[in-house]
Amino acid sequence: MRNARWTVVATLAVVVMVGGCGSESADEETADAKASTTTGAAEKPVKATAPQGTLLERAAGTWKSIATPRDTSLDTLVIEDGKVTAEGAKLSCTGTLVPVENDGEESATVTYTCLRGDDGGRGLGHLKVKPDGSALVIGFDGPAGGWGGPVDSYRRA
């Protein structure tokens, strides 16, 4: 009796597996999926080309920090006409970007002036923007005589 049950179960398993392989409905579903993928790809908007212009022109806009907000973080950065406004939970700072060139690379520096005088240990900052304009980083020197300051990383808002 036990052998008969196993035989029935094994037979059903084989029938189910063979029935699913090579059926026309599976081929039709695959063809439909490929067609919808191809059609969907054609309908997607074309990604904008990389921003052109100077570093300050590529940096212009609103940026959101990629880091977890803290008391000393600057979570939103707005750059307009070379002027910088940075806001965080407990910090509010402004500054002006000064274009510089380091080893043939375009860069800019910024020193924040913050409410209550605390810049979160930043000091002089060095701005870089990815060539495609999707990310911005400001690496800070930190307080004089220190080991360096924070690195603020942003994505376009």
Tab-separated table of C-alpha atoms in Angstrom:
chain	number	residue	atom	x	y	z
A	1	MET	CA	0.000	0.000	0.000
A	2	ARG	CA	2.835	2.424	0.857
A	3	ASN	CA	4.571	1.679	-2.424
A	4	ALA	CA	1.355	2.365	-4.324
A	5	ARG	CA	1.032	5.805	-2.727
A	6	TRP	CA	4.629	6.701	-3.559
A	7	THR	CA	4.106	5.535	-7.115
A	8	VAL	CA	1.027	7.758	-7.473
A	9	VAL	CA	2.837	10.769	-5.943
A	10	ALA	CA	5.886	10.239	-8.168
A	11	THR	CA	3.712	9.866	-11.261
A	12	LEU	CA	1.818	13.074	-10.478
A	13	ALA	CA	5.075	14.942	-9.939
A	14	VAL	CA	6.407	13.807	-13.320
A	15	VAL	CA	3.146	14.755	-15.051
A	16	VAL	CA	3.193	18.234	-13.498
A	17	MET	CA	6.835	18.825	-14.447
A	18	VAL	CA	6.454	17.574	-18.014
A	19	GLY	CA	3.183	19.444	-18.483
A	20	GLY	CA	4.846	22.762	-17.589
A	21	CYS	CA	7.812	22.347	-19.962
A	22	GLY	CA	7.522	23.430	-23.572
A	23	SER	CA	3.848	24.282	-23.547
A	24	GLU	CA	2.623	26.888	-25.984
A	25	SER	CA	1.115	28.991	-23.211
A	26	ALA	CA	4.512	29.345	-21.519
A	27	ASP	CA	6.071	30.397	-24.834
A	28	GLU	CA	3.264	32.916	-25.400
A	29	GLU	CA	3.712	34.349	-21.892
A	30	THR	CA	7.454	34.731	-22.506
A	31	ALA	CA	6.830	36.441	-25.845
A	32	ASP	CA	4.269	38.764	-24.230
A	33	ALA	CA	6.709	39.626	-21.422
A	34	LYS	CA	9.473	40.416	-23.956
A	35	ALA	CA	7.112	42.572	-26.006
A	36	SER	CA	5.953	44.530	-22.963
A	37	THR	CA	9.541	45.025	-21.808
A	38	THR	CA	10.565	46.317	-25.225
A	39	THR	CA	7.523	48.568	-25.438
A	40	GLY	CA	8.079	49.869	-21.881
A	41	ALA	CA	11.702	50.689	-22.652
A	42	ALA	CA	10.688	52.728	-25.680
A	43	GLU	CA	8.211	54.762	-23.604
A	44	LYS	CA	10.690	55.741	-20.865
A	45	PRO	CA	11.857	59.350	-21.041
A	46	VAL	CA	15.378	59.915	-22.254
A	47	LYS	CA	17.758	60.770	-19.405
A	48	ALA	CA	18.974	64.342	-19.496
A	49	THR	CA	22.488	64.920	-20.708
A	50	ALA	CA	25.252	65.787	-18.271
A	51	PRO	CA	25.170	69.369	-17.026
A	52	GLN	CA	27.499	71.644	-18.935
A	53	GLY	CA	29.405	74.700	-17.863
A	54	THR	CA	31.649	75.650	-15.000
A	55	LEU	CA	31.774	73.873	-11.687
A	56	LEU	CA	29.637	76.590	-10.101
A	57	GLU	CA	27.026	76.227	-12.859
A	58	ARG	CA	26.938	72.427	-12.402
A	59	ALA	CA	26.691	72.853	-8.612
A	60	ALA	CA	23.736	75.259	-8.778
A	61	GLY	CA	20.505	73.887	-7.332
A	62	THR	CA	19.117	72.208	-4.244
A	63	TRP	CA	20.895	69.225	-2.691
A	64	LYS	CA	19.935	66.721	0.045
A	65	SER	CA	22.488	65.026	2.297
A	66	ILE	CA	22.959	61.280	1.877
A	67	ALA	CA	23.949	60.926	5.560
A	68	THR	CA	21.705	60.294	8.535
A	69	PRO	CA	20.736	63.656	10.063
A	70	ARG	CA	22.579	64.628	13.274
A	71	ASP	CA	22.864	67.765	15.350
A	72	THR	CA	26.017	68.824	13.459
A	73	SER	CA	24.867	67.811	9.956
A	74	LEU	CA	23.824	70.152	7.182
A	75	ASP	CA	20.969	68.245	5.551
A	76	THR	CA	19.927	70.658	2.792
A	77	LEU	CA	22.276	72.663	0.622
A	78	VAL	CA	21.179	75.354	-1.838
A	79	ILE	CA	23.670	76.863	-4.285
A	80	GLU	CA	22.636	79.858	-6.365
A	81	ASP	CA	24.931	82.316	-8.139
A	82	GLY	CA	27.934	81.050	-6.150
A	83	LYS	CA	26.180	81.649	-2.819
A	84	VAL	CA	25.622	78.715	-0.475
A	85	THR	CA	22.895	78.224	2.119
A	86	ALA	CA	23.100	75.100	4.274
A	87	GLU	CA	20.492	74.021	6.833
A	88	GLY	CA	20.456	71.242	9.380
A	89	ALA	CA	18.578	70.314	12.542
A	90	LYS	CA	20.661	72.677	14.692
A	91	LEU	CA	22.932	74.434	12.183
A	92	SER	CA	22.163	77.184	9.704
A	93	CYS	CA	25.058	78.428	7.584
A	94	THR	CA	25.814	80.594	4.557
A	95	GLY	CA	28.910	81.008	2.445
A	96	THR	CA	30.314	81.978	-0.931
A	97	LEU	CA	31.987	79.556	-3.320
A	98	VAL	CA	35.396	80.688	-4.589
A	99	PRO	CA	36.533	78.863	-7.768
A	100	VAL	CA	40.039	77.350	-7.614
A	101	GLU	CA	42.050	74.837	-9.607
A	102	ASN	CA	43.992	72.037	-7.875
A	103	ASP	CA	46.351	69.906	-9.981
A	104	GLY	CA	44.396	70.755	-13.124
A	105	GLU	CA	41.041	69.868	-11.520
A	106	GLU	CA	38.287	72.413	-11.173
A	107	SER	CA	37.234	72.937	-7.553
A	108	ALA	CA	35.819	75.621	-5.300
A	109	THR	CA	36.302	76.536	-1.660
A	110	VAL	CA	33.736	77.640	0.887
A	111	THR	CA	33.918	78.848	4.475
A	112	TYR	CA	30.621	78.918	6.289
A	113	THR	CA	29.331	81.698	8.498
A	114	CYS	CA	26.834	80.046	10.828
A	115	LEU	CA	24.258	81.263	13.300
A	116	ARG	CA	25.599	81.033	16.862
A	117	GLY	CA	29.137	80.829	15.355
A	118	ASP	CA	29.364	76.991	15.317
A	119	ASP	CA	30.084	75.396	11.919
A	120	GLY	CA	30.136	71.818	13.236
A	121	GLY	CA	33.953	71.605	13.063
A	122	ARG	CA	34.099	72.234	9.330
A	123	GLY	CA	36.518	75.106	8.623
A	124	LEU	CA	37.542	75.574	4.986
A	125	GLY	CA	35.643	73.315	2.557
A	126	HIS	CA	36.644	72.018	-0.891
A	127	LEU	CA	33.716	71.387	-3.269
A	128	LYS	CA	33.635	68.803	-6.049
A	129	VAL	CA	30.722	67.875	-8.335
A	130	LYS	CA	30.437	64.631	-10.309
A	131	PRO	CA	30.785	65.286	-14.048
A	132	ASP	CA	27.161	64.232	-14.641
A	133	GLY	CA	25.971	66.678	-11.944
A	134	SER	CA	24.271	63.989	-9.847
A	135	ALA	CA	26.385	64.234	-6.692
A	136	LEU	CA	28.287	66.891	-4.795
A	137	VAL	CA	30.896	66.518	-2.041
A	138	ILE	CA	32.443	69.095	0.261
A	139	GLY	CA	35.506	67.897	2.158
A	140	PHE	CA	36.378	70.168	5.078
A	141	ASP	CA	39.819	70.871	6.584
A	142	GLY	CA	38.406	70.992	10.112
A	143	PRO	CA	39.594	73.223	12.948
A	144	ALA	CA	43.150	74.557	12.801
A	145	GLY	CA	45.626	72.051	14.246
A	146	GLY	CA	43.073	69.229	14.017
A	147	TRP	CA	42.968	65.981	12.057
A	148	GLY	CA	40.494	67.199	9.459
A	149	GLY	CA	36.824	67.873	9.322
A	150	PRO	CA	33.658	66.233	8.085
A	151	VAL	CA	32.856	65.306	4.506
A	152	ASP	CA	29.365	66.396	3.455
A	153	SER	CA	27.944	64.342	0.558
A	154	TYR	CA	24.794	65.332	-1.312
A	155	ARG	CA	22.474	64.180	-4.109
A	156	ARG	CA	20.257	66.485	-6.164
A	157	ALA	CA	16.908	67.135	-4.494
